[in-house]
């Protein structure tokens, strides 16, 4: 256990006490297994209603599993996934999609982690050529791997483009809560253009639970079988469901994310004008990406926990979580200021 608050990841935070309380409540007595329990039914119904899903909601253990399951609903064996080069799916999931789905990822370099219709169009040139894999799914992340957030207009443009090109739109929503807090609109508006998406709990106060939300009714055939085959059908599903019920109660999911976002903004504000510290991406969620001098990074890392995102460009990622406090942020910002002279 670290004494100082970690700025390494929102995964470093513990679970919210409301989530743990709900798990304890779900622990009373016996319940039907494999999702046939009232907790799971309630969580699925509440998430489905919140998102305006015409399909269904399927709980899984991890974000990687959610991405694999979600995309597996959209692909035929010769079809491929277009995604940003920086996508977690591409960089940090140990090739799960390639291994488990056998699907090729067609990656696109992006300056800000976002795909656009023009960037996707550049990957569609070989359609119809029998020698080439056929692009079928566009996979975005909301928020992106760089902490940036698609606007509603950008999402709708992607949805329209995908519709007109016969492509399916998948979203990795490991931090969808942070995007919802950022955009300040109903989550249903954000997810309306998507065919399937994940909805993250783990980074936002859950112990470990993610949901796959199937927006379109015509994609429901076989989801239950796919989840089982992909080893994500929890026998004691009620505990995954209880985590979501804890987050859904009184909109804790949104309040947690809004707080984490606010703390990232406070950090960015606190660092304005510090010599040698430049924001590398706009702060639109709970991550601050900044470039620093190497000696400055080294000095800070002696005392504080965070990741160097890009060794060559000396970019670091500082993440906040639902339980990051103002004094955590202020102490860290003070340390960044105090160590700024290092390496001058
Ligand atoms: C955007 C995004 N998607 C998916 C994942 C994968 O989640 P997990 O580590 O639970 O498999 C992560 C984890 O960091 C993530 O940041």
GROMACS .gro file of N, CA and C and ligand atoms in nm, residues 9-11 61-65 67 88-89 92-93 141 143-145 172-175 198 202-203 210 317, ligand 1:
model
   94
    9UNK      N    1  -0.271   0.535  -1.189
    9UNK     CA    2  -0.389   0.488  -1.262
    9UNK      C    3  -0.511   0.494  -1.172
   10UNK      N    4  -0.627   0.510  -1.234
   10UNK     CA    5  -0.751   0.500  -1.157
   10UNK      C    6  -0.772   0.355  -1.110
   11UNK      N    7  -0.699   0.261  -1.169
   11UNK     CA    8  -0.701   0.122  -1.121
   11UNK      C    9  -0.629   0.105  -0.988
   61UNK      N   10  -1.589  -0.981  -1.628
   61UNK     CA   11  -1.493  -0.951  -1.522
   61UNK      C   12  -1.397  -0.837  -1.554
   62UNK      N   13  -1.354  -0.827  -1.678
   62UNK     CA   14  -1.247  -0.730  -1.710
   62UNK      C   15  -1.281  -0.648  -1.834
   63UNK      N   16  -1.207  -0.538  -1.846
   63UNK     CA   17  -1.224  -0.452  -1.963
   63UNK      C   18  -1.178  -0.519  -2.091
   64UNK      N   19  -1.072  -0.597  -2.080
   64UNK     CA   20  -1.022  -0.670  -2.198
   64UNK      C   21  -1.128  -0.769  -2.245
   65UNK      N   22  -1.188  -0.840  -2.151
   65UNK     CA   23  -1.292  -0.937  -2.186
   65UNK      C   24  -1.412  -0.866  -2.249
   67UNK      N   25  -1.408  -0.592  -2.423
   67UNK     CA   26  -1.374  -0.555  -2.561
   67UNK      C   27  -1.382  -0.677  -2.653
   88UNK      N   28  -0.626   0.100  -2.642
   88UNK     CA   29  -0.590  -0.001  -2.541
   88UNK      C   30  -0.598  -0.140  -2.601
   89UNK      N   31  -0.700  -0.161  -2.680
   89UNK     CA   32  -0.721  -0.286  -2.754
   89UNK      C   33  -0.597  -0.328  -2.832
   92UNK      N   34  -0.241  -0.262  -2.517
   92UNK     CA   35  -0.227  -0.309  -2.379
   92UNK      C   36  -0.316  -0.428  -2.346
   93UNK      N   37  -0.357  -0.504  -2.446
   93UNK     CA   38  -0.442  -0.619  -2.416
   93UNK      C   39  -0.379  -0.749  -2.464
  141UNK      N   40  -1.258   0.455  -2.840
  141UNK     CA   41  -1.267   0.454  -2.693
  141UNK      C   42  -1.322   0.589  -2.651
  143UNK      N   43  -1.373   0.768  -2.280
  143UNK     CA   44  -1.275   0.857  -2.335
  143UNK      C   45  -1.160   0.778  -2.399
  144UNK      N   46  -1.076   0.850  -2.475
  144UNK     CA   47  -0.970   0.784  -2.548
  144UNK      C   48  -0.853   0.750  -2.456
  145UNK      N   49  -0.760   0.679  -2.514
  145UNK     CA   50  -0.640   0.640  -2.440
  145UNK      C   51  -0.557   0.762  -2.400
  172UNK      N   52  -1.508   0.125  -2.662
  172UNK     CA   53  -1.450   0.082  -2.535
  172UNK      C   54  -1.485   0.191  -2.434
  173UNK      N   55  -1.576   0.157  -2.345
  173UNK     CA   56  -1.624   0.255  -2.248
  173UNK      C   57  -1.571   0.230  -2.109
  174UNK      N   58  -1.445   0.187  -2.102
  174UNK     CA   59  -1.385   0.165  -1.969
  174UNK      C   60  -1.397   0.293  -1.885
  175UNK      N   61  -1.392   0.409  -1.953
  175UNK     CA   62  -1.408   0.538  -1.882
  175UNK      C   63  -1.525   0.618  -1.941
  198UNK      N   64  -1.869  -0.113  -2.423
  198UNK     CA   65  -1.848  -0.158  -2.285
  198UNK      C   66  -1.874  -0.040  -2.192
  202UNK      N   67  -1.480  -0.084  -1.307
  202UNK     CA   68  -1.358  -0.106  -1.228
  202UNK      C   69  -1.281   0.021  -1.198
  203UNK      N   70  -1.269   0.108  -1.299
  203UNK     CA   71  -1.185   0.228  -1.280
  203UNK      C   72  -1.261   0.339  -1.206
  210UNK      N   73  -1.735  -0.508  -1.539
  210UNK     CA   74  -1.758  -0.430  -1.661
  210UNK      C   75  -1.887  -0.484  -1.724
  317UNK      N   76   0.192   1.035  -1.771
  317UNK     CA   77   0.046   1.037  -1.750
  317UNK      C   78   0.020   1.042  -1.600
  345LIG     C1   79  -0.948   0.221  -2.209
  345LIG     C2   80  -0.928   0.084  -2.148
  345LIG     N1   81  -0.994  -0.020  -2.200
  345LIG     C3   82  -0.980  -0.142  -2.149
  345LIG     C4   83  -0.899  -0.167  -2.041
  345LIG     C5   84  -0.881  -0.308  -1.996
  345LIG     O1   85  -0.928  -0.334  -1.871
  345LIG     P1   86  -0.875  -0.461  -1.789
  345LIG     O2   87  -0.739  -0.427  -1.743
  345LIG     O3   88  -0.976  -0.474  -1.680
  345LIG     O4   89  -0.876  -0.579  -1.880
  345LIG     C6   90  -0.830  -0.061  -1.982
  345LIG     C7   91  -0.742  -0.085  -1.864
  345LIG     O5   92  -0.660  -0.008  -1.826
  345LIG     C8   93  -0.843   0.068  -2.038
  345LIG     O6   94  -0.775   0.174  -1.990
   0.00000   0.00000   0.00000
